[in-house]
Coordinates of C-alpha atoms in Angstrom, one line a residue:
Chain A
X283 CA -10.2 -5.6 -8.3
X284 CA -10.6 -7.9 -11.2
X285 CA -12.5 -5.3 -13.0
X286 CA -9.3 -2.6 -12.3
X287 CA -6.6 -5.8 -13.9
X288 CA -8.6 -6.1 -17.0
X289 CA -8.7 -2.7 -17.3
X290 CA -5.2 -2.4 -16.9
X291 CA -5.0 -5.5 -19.2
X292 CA -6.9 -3.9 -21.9
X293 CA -5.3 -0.6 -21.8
X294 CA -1.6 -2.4 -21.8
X295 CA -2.8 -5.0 -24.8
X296 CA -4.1 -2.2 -26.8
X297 CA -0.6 -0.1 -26.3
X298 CA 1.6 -2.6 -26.2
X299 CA 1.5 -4.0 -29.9
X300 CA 2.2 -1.0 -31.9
X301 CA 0.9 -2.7 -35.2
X302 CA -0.7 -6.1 -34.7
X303 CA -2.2 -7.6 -37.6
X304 CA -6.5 -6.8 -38.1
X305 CA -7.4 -9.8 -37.7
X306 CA -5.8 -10.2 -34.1
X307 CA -6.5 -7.2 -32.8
X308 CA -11.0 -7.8 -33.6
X309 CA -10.4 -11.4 -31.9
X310 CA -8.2 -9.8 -28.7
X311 CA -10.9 -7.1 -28.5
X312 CA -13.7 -9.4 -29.1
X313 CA -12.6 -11.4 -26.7
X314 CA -11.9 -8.7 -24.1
X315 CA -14.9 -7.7 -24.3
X316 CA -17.1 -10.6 -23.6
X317 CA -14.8 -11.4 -20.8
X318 CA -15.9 -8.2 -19.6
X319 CA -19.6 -9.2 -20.0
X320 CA -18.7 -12.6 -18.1
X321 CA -19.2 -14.5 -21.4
X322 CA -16.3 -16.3 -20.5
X323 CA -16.8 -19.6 -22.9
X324 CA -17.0 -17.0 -25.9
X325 CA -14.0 -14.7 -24.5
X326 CA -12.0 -18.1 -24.4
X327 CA -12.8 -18.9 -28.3
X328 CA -11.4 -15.5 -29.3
X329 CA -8.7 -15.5 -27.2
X330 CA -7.6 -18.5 -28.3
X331 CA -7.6 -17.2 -31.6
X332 CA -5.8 -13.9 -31.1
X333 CA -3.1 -16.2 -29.2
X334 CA -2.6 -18.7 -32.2
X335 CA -2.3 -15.6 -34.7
X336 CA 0.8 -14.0 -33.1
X337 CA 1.9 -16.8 -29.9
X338 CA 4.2 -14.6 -29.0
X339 CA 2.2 -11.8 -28.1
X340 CA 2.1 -11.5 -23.9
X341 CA -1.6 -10.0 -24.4
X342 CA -3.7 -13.3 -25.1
X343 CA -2.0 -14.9 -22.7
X344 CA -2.6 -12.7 -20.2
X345 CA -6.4 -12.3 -20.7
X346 CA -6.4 -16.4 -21.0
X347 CA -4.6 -16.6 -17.5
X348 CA -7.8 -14.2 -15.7
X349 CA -9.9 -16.1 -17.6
X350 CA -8.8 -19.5 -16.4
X351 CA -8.8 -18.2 -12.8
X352 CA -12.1 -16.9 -13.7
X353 CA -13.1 -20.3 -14.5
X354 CA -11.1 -21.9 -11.7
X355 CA -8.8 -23.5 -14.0
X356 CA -5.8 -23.7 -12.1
X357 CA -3.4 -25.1 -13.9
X358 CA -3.9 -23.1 -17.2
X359 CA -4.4 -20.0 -15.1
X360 CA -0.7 -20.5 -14.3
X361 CA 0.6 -22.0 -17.5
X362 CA -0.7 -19.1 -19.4
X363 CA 0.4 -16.5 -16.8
X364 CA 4.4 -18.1 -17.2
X365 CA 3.7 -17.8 -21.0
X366 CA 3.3 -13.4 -20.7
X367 CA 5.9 -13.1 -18.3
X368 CA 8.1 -15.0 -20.4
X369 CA 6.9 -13.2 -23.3
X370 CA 7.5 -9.4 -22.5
X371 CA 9.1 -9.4 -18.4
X372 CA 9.4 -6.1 -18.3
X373 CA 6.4 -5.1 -18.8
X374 CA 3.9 -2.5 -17.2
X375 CA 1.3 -5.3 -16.8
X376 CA 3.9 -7.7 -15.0
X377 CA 3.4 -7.2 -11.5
X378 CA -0.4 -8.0 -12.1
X379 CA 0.4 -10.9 -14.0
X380 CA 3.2 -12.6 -11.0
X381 CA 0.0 -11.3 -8.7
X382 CA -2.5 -13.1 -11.0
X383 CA 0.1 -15.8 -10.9
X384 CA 0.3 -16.0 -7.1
X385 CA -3.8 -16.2 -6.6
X386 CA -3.8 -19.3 -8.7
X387 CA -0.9 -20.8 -6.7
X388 CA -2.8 -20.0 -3.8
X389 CA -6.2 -21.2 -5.2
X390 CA -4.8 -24.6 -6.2
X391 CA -3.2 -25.8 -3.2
X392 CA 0.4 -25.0 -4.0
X393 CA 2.7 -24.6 -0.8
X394 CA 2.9 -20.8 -0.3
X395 CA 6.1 -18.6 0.1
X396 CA 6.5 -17.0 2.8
X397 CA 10.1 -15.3 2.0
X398 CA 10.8 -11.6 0.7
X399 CA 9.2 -10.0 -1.9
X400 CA 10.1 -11.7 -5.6
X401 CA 11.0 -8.3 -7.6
X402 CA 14.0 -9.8 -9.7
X403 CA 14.7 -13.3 -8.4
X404 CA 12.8 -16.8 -8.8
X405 CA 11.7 -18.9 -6.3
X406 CA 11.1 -23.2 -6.5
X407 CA 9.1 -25.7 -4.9
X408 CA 9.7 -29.1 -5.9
X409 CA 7.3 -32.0 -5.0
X410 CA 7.3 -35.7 -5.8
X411 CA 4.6 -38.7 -5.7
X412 CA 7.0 -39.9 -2.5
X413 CA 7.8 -37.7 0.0
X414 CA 11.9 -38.1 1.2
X415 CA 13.6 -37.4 -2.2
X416 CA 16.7 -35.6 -2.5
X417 CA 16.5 -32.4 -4.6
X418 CA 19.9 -31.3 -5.9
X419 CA 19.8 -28.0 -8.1
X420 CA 22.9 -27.4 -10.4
X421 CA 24.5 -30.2 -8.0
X422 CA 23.9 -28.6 -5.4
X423 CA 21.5 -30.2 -2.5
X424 CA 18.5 -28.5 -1.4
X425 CA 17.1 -30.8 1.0
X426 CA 13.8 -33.1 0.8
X427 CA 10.9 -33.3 -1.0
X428 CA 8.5 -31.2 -0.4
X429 CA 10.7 -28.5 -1.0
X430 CA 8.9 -25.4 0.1
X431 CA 9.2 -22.4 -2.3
X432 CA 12.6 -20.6 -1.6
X433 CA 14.1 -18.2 -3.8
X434 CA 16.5 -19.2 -6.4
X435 CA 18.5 -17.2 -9.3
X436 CA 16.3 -16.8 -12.2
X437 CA 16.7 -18.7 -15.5
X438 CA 17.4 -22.5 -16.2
X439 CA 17.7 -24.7 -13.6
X440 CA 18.8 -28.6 -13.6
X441 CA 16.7 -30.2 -11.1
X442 CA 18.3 -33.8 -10.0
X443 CA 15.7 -36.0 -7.6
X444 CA 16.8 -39.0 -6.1
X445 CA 15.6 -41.9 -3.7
X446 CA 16.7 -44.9 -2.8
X447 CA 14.3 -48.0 -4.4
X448 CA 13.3 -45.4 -7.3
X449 CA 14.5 -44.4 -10.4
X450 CA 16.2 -41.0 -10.2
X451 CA 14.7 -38.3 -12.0
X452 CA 16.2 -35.2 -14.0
X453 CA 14.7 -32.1 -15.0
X454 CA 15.2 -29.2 -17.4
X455 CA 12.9 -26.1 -16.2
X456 CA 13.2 -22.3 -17.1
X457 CA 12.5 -20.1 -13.9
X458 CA 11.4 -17.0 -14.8
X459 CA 11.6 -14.1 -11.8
X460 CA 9.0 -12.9 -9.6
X461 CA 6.7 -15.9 -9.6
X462 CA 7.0 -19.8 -7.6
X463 CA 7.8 -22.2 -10.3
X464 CA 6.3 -25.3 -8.7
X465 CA 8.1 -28.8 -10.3
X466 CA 5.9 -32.1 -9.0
X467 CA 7.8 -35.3 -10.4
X468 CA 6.5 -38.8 -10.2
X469 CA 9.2 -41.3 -9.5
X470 CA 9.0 -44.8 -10.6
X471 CA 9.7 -47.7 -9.3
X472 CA 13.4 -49.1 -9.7
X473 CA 12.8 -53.1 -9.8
X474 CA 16.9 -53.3 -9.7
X475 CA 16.5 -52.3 -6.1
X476 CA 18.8 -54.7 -4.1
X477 CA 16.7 -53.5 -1.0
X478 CA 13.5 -54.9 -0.8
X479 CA 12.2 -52.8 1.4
X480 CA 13.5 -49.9 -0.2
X481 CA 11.4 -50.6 -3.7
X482 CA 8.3 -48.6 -2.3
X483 CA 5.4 -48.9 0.1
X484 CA 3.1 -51.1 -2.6
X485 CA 5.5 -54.1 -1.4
X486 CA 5.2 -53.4 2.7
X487 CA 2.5 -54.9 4.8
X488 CA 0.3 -52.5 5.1
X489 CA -0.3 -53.6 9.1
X490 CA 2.0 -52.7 12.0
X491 CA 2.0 -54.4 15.6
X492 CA 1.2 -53.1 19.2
X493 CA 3.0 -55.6 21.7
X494 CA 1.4 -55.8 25.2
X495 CA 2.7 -57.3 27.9
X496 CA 0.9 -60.7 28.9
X497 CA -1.8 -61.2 31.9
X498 CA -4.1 -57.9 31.1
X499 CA -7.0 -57.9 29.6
X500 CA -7.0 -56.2 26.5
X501 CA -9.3 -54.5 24.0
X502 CA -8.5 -52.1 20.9
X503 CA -10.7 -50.2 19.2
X504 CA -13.5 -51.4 21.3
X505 CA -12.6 -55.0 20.9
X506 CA -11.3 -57.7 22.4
X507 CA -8.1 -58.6 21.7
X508 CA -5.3 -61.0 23.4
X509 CA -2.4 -59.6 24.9
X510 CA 0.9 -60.1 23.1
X511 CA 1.2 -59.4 19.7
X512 CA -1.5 -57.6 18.1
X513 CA -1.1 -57.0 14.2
X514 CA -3.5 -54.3 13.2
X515 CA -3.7 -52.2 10.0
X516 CA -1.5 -48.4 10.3
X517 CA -3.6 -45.6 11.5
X518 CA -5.2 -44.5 15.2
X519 CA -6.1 -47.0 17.3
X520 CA -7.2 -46.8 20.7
X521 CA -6.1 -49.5 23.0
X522 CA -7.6 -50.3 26.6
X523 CA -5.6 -52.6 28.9
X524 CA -7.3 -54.0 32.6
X525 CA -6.2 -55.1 35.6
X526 CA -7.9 -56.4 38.3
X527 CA -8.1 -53.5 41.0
X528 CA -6.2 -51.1 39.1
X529 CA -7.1 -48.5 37.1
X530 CA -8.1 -48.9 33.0
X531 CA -5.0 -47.4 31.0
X532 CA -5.9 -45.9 28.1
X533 CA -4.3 -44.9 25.5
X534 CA -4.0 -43.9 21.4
X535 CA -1.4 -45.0 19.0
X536 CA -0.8 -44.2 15.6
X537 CA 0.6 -47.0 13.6
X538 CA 2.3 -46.7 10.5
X539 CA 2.9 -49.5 8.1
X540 CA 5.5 -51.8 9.1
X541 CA 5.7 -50.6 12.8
X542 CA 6.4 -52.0 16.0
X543 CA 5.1 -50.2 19.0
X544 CA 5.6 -51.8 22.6
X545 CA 3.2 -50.8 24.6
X546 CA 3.9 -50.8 28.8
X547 CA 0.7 -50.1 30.6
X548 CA 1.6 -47.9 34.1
X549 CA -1.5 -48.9 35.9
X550 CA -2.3 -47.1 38.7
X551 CA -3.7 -49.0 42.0
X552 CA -7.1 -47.7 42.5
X553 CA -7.1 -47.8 46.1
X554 CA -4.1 -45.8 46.2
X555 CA -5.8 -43.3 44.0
X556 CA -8.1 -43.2 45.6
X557 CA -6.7 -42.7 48.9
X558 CA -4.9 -39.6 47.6
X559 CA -8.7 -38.0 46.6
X560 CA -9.4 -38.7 49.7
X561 CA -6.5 -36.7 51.7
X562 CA -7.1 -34.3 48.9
X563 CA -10.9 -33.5 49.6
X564 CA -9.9 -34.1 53.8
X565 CA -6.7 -31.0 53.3
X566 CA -9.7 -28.8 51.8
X567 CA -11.8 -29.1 54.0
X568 CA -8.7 -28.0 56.2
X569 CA -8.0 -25.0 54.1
X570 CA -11.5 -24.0 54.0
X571 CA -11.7 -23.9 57.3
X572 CA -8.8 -21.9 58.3
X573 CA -9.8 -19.6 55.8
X574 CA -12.9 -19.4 57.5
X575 CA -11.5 -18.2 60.4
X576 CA -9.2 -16.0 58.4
X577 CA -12.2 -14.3 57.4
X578 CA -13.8 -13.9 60.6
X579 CA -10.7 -12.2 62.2
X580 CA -10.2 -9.8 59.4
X581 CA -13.7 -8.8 60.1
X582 CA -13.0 -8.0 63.7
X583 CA -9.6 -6.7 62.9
X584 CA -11.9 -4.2 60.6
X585 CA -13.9 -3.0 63.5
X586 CA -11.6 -2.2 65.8
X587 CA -9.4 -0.3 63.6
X588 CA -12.8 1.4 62.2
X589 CA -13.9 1.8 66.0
X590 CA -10.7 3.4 66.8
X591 CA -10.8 5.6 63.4
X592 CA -14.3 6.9 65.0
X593 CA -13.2 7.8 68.7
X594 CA -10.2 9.8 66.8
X595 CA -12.8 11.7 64.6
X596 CA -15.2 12.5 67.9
X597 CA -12.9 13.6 70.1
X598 CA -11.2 15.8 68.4
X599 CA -14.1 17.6 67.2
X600 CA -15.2 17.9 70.9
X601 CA -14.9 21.6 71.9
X602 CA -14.4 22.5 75.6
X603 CA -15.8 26.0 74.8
X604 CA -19.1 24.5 73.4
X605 CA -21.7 23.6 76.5
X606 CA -22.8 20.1 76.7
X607 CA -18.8 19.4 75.7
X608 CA -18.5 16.4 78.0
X609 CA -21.6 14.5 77.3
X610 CA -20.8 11.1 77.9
X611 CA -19.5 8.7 76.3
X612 CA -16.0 10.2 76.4
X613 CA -12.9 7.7 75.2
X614 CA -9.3 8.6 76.2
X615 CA -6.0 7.3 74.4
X616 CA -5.9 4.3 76.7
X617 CA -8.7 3.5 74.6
X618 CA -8.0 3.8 71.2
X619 CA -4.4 1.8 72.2
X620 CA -6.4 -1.0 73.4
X621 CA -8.6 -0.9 69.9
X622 CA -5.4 -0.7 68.2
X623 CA -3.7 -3.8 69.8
X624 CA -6.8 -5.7 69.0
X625 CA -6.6 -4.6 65.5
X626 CA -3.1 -5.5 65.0
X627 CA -3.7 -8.8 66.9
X628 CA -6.4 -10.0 65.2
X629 CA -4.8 -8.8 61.6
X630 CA -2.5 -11.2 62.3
X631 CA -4.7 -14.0 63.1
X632 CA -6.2 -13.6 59.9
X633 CA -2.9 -13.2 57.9
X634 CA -1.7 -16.1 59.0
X635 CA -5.0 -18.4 59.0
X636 CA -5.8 -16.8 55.2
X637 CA -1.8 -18.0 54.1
X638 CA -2.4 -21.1 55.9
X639 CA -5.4 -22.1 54.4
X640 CA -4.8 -21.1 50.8
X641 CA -1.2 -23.3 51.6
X642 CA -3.2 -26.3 52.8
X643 CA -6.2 -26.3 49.7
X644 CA -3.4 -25.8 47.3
X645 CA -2.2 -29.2 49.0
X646 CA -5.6 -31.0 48.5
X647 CA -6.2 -29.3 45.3
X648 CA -2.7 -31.2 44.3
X649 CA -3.7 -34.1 45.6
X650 CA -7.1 -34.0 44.1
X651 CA -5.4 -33.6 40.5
X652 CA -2.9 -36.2 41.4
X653 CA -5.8 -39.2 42.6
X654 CA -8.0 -37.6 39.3
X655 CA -9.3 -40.5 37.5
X656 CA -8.3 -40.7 33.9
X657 CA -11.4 -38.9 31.9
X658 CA -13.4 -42.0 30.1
X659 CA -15.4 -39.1 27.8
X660 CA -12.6 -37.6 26.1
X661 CA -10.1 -39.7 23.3
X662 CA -7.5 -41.0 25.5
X663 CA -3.9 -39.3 25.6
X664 CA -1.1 -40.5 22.8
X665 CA 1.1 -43.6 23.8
X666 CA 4.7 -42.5 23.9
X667 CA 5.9 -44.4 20.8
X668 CA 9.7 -44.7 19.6
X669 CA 9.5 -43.3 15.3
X670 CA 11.7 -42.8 12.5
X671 CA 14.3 -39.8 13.6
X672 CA 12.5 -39.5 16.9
X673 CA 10.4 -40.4 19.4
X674 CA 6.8 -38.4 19.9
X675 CA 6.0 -36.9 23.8
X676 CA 2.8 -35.7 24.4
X677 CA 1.7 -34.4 27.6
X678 CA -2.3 -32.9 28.5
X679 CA -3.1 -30.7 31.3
X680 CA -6.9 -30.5 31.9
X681 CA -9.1 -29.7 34.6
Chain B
X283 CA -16.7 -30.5 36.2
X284 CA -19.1 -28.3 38.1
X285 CA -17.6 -29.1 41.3
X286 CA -13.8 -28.2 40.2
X287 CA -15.2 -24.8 39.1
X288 CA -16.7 -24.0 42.4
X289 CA -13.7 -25.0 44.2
X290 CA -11.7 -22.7 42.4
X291 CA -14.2 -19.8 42.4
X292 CA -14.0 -20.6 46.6
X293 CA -10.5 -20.4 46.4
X294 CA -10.9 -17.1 44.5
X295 CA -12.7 -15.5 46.9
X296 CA -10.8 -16.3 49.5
X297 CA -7.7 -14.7 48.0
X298 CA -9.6 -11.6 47.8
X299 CA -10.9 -11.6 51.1
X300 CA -7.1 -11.8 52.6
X301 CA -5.7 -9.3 49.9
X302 CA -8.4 -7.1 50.9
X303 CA -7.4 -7.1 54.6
X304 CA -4.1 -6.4 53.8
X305 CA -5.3 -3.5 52.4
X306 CA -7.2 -1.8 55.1
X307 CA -6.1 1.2 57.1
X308 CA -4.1 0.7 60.0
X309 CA -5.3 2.1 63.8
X310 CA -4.7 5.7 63.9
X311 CA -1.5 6.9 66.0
X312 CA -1.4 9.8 68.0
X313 CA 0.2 12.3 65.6
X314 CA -0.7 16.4 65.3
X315 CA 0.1 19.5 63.3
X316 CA -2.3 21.4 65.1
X317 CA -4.1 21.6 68.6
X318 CA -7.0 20.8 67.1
X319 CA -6.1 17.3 65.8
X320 CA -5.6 16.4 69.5
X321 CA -8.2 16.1 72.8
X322 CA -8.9 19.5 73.5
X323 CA -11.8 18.3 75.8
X324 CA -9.4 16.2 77.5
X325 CA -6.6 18.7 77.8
X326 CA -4.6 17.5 75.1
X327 CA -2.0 19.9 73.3
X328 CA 0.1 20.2 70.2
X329 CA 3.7 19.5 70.8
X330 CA 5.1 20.6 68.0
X331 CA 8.7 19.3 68.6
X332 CA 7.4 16.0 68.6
X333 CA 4.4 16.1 66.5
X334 CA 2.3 14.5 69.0
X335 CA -0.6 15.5 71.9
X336 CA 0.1 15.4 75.4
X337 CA -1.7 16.4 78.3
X338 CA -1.1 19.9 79.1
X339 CA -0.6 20.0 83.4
X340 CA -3.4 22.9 83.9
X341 CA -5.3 21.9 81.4
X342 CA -8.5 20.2 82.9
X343 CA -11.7 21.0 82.2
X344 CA -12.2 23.1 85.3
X345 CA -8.9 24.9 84.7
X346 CA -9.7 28.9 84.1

């Protein structure tokens, strides 16, 4: 594939400048060619030559942009791609080059679009150092950092990023069509914030607290800690409370800086649990056993109707006019009505015993779930925690 | 762990079992097209009004 661009490259570098000076023309194709070897460190030397003879030439720039992905240098992959698109849009070469473009996005991390196809129009993804900033483009408001890539007219854009406790910050970009033009902005600082705790994370504790009610013993992270408040630094925690003949309650919390989480244990009574396994394991025992008898009527519901089936098939192939016609055993209609009352009858033993017991272990199986001890050899399940804009539920099914 | 999963492969079966039973023939009934589906031996006719065999009056074994 890359082989198939530079071709392309080569074929649209040596077309496209009608009359480029000597001197440009040996560097380009010098350093065409040893990019074609893989002598990339040479290519780049006389690239970089043909690009300061004649800057404006989309060519150099091109070849410099495969080289640099080539290299895995991202950035300059990128830069130099901009440069020939800006340099010649409508060129033959330009979808390879927004393509070429697009891989080093990809390559380096950049948020990807996912929108319709750039042919004509630009797209932007703005980033800052602090996530939160308003983005206003042309006065208008785009929403919050990180601004994933959306489309966008092509040509300059003023970019206006804002935050409260920072310094608002304006830019001057040219967009050029078909291609993500990524802006990332560090904001600094404003020390004329009147809010304190506005002025950036470097001036907030960098600890949060988990409050516990008193009278349970108490140990996070696998150590013992005093019920109350707890002050622990932000991240995951996991926090085990006791109580004497209840259950442990386990639990993880994720603490971000500054936070107060209240923590209330539900404890669950182990005898109670335990009673409920108990009913649970007695109600499938139940179950199994009407299904045991379920099965066993089928079965002789099965032979009678089979039995009956069989007398059918006999006597009607008995001929009168054949000798030895009335060899016993002979079966009438009385018979096969009795075979067929016992069939029916028993069917509907085992119809009802089957329903009945699958009713009655789907009781204990709830039952069982329901007096399940928490599982000690998995990370416990998420504290329900009150956060900023929201609150985070978390449920887990397991069996 | 082990235990849950044999429970529930129990349970399984047991389903089966019942849907199977469910789906087994019924008895046959006395229905005919012909004389022959009925119990010829036994004096047993084809009516064809009703679809059904009945015993034919003369029709023992010792009848002519």
């Amino acid at each position: 594939m890359r082989r198939c661009a530079v071709l392309l490259l080569a074929v649209s570098a040596a077309t496209a400048s009608a009359d480029p000076a000597p001197e440009l023309t040996k560097e380009f194709q010098a350093g065409v060619d040893a990019f074609r070897l893989g002598h990339f460190d040479e290519a780049r030397v006389h690239l970089e030559k043909a690009r300061s003879i004649d800057p404006k030439l989309p060519g150099p720039h091109r070849f410099l942009a495969a080289l640099a992905q080539a290299q895995g240098r991202w950035q300059d992959c990128l830069d130099e791609a901009r440069i020939a698109l800006a340099a010649n849009p409508r060129s033959v070469e330009a979808a390879d080059t927004r393509k070429l473009h697009g891989d080093c996005r990809t390559s380096a991390g950049r948020p990807v679009y996912h929108g319709a196809d750039l042919v004509d129009s630009a797209a932007i993804s703005v980033t800052t150092n602090i996530p939160g900033a308003t983005v206003k483009i042309g006065g208008l408001t785009y929403g919050g950092t990180p601004l994933e890539p959306r489309p966008i007219t092509p040509g300059k854009l003023e970019i206006d990023i804002d935050k409260a406790g920072w310094k608002p910050a304006h830019v001057s970009i040219d967009a050029p069509g078909g291609i993500v033009t990524d802006v990332a902005v560090d904001l600094e600082p404003d020390p004329n914030a009147s809010n304190p705790e506005l002025s950036g994370p470097r001036e907030l504790p960098k600890i949060g607290v988990i409050v516990v009610p008193p009278g349970v013993a108490l140990t996070v992270d696998g150590k013992p800690a005093a019920p109350g408040n707890v002050e622990l630094p932000s991240g995951l925690h996991e926090v085990e409370a006791r109580l004497p003949e209840h259950d442990p309650w386990r639990r993880r919390v994720s603490l971000s800086i500054g936070q107060k989480v209240v923590l209330h244990p539900a404890f669950v009574e182990t005898a109670v649990r335990e009673r409920d396994v108990h009913i649970g394991i007695g109600l499938l025992g139940g179950g199994a056993a009407f299904l045991a008898v379920g099965f066993a009527t089928a079965l002789v519901s099965q032979h009678a109707s089979a039995d009956a089936r069989e007398i059918v098939r006999v006597e009607t192939l008995r001929d009168p006019s054949n000798p030895g016609y009335d060899v016993e055993p002979m079966h009438t209609r009385a018979d096969i009505d009795a075979l067929r009352d016992r069939s029916h009858t028993y069917g509907m033993v085992s119809d009802i015993a089957i329903g009945a017991g699958l009713v009655t272990a789907g009781i204990g199986a709830y039952f069982l779930y329901k007096g399940d001890r928490e599982r000690t050899d998995v990370p416990p399940p998420f504290a329900i925690a009150p956060t900023h804009g929201g609150a985070f539920v978390a449920k887990e099914l397991r069996w | 762990m082990v235990k849950r999963l044999a429970l529930l492969l129990a349970l399984a079966g047991a389903a089966t079992v019942g849907a199977c039973t469910l789906l087994d023939d019924d008895p046959p009934v006395n229905t005919c097209k012909i004389n022959a589906d009925c119990f010829r031996a036994q004096g047993e006719t084809c009516n064809t009004t009703t679809h059904k065999c009945e015993q034919t009056v003369d029709a023992g074994v010792d009848a002519p």
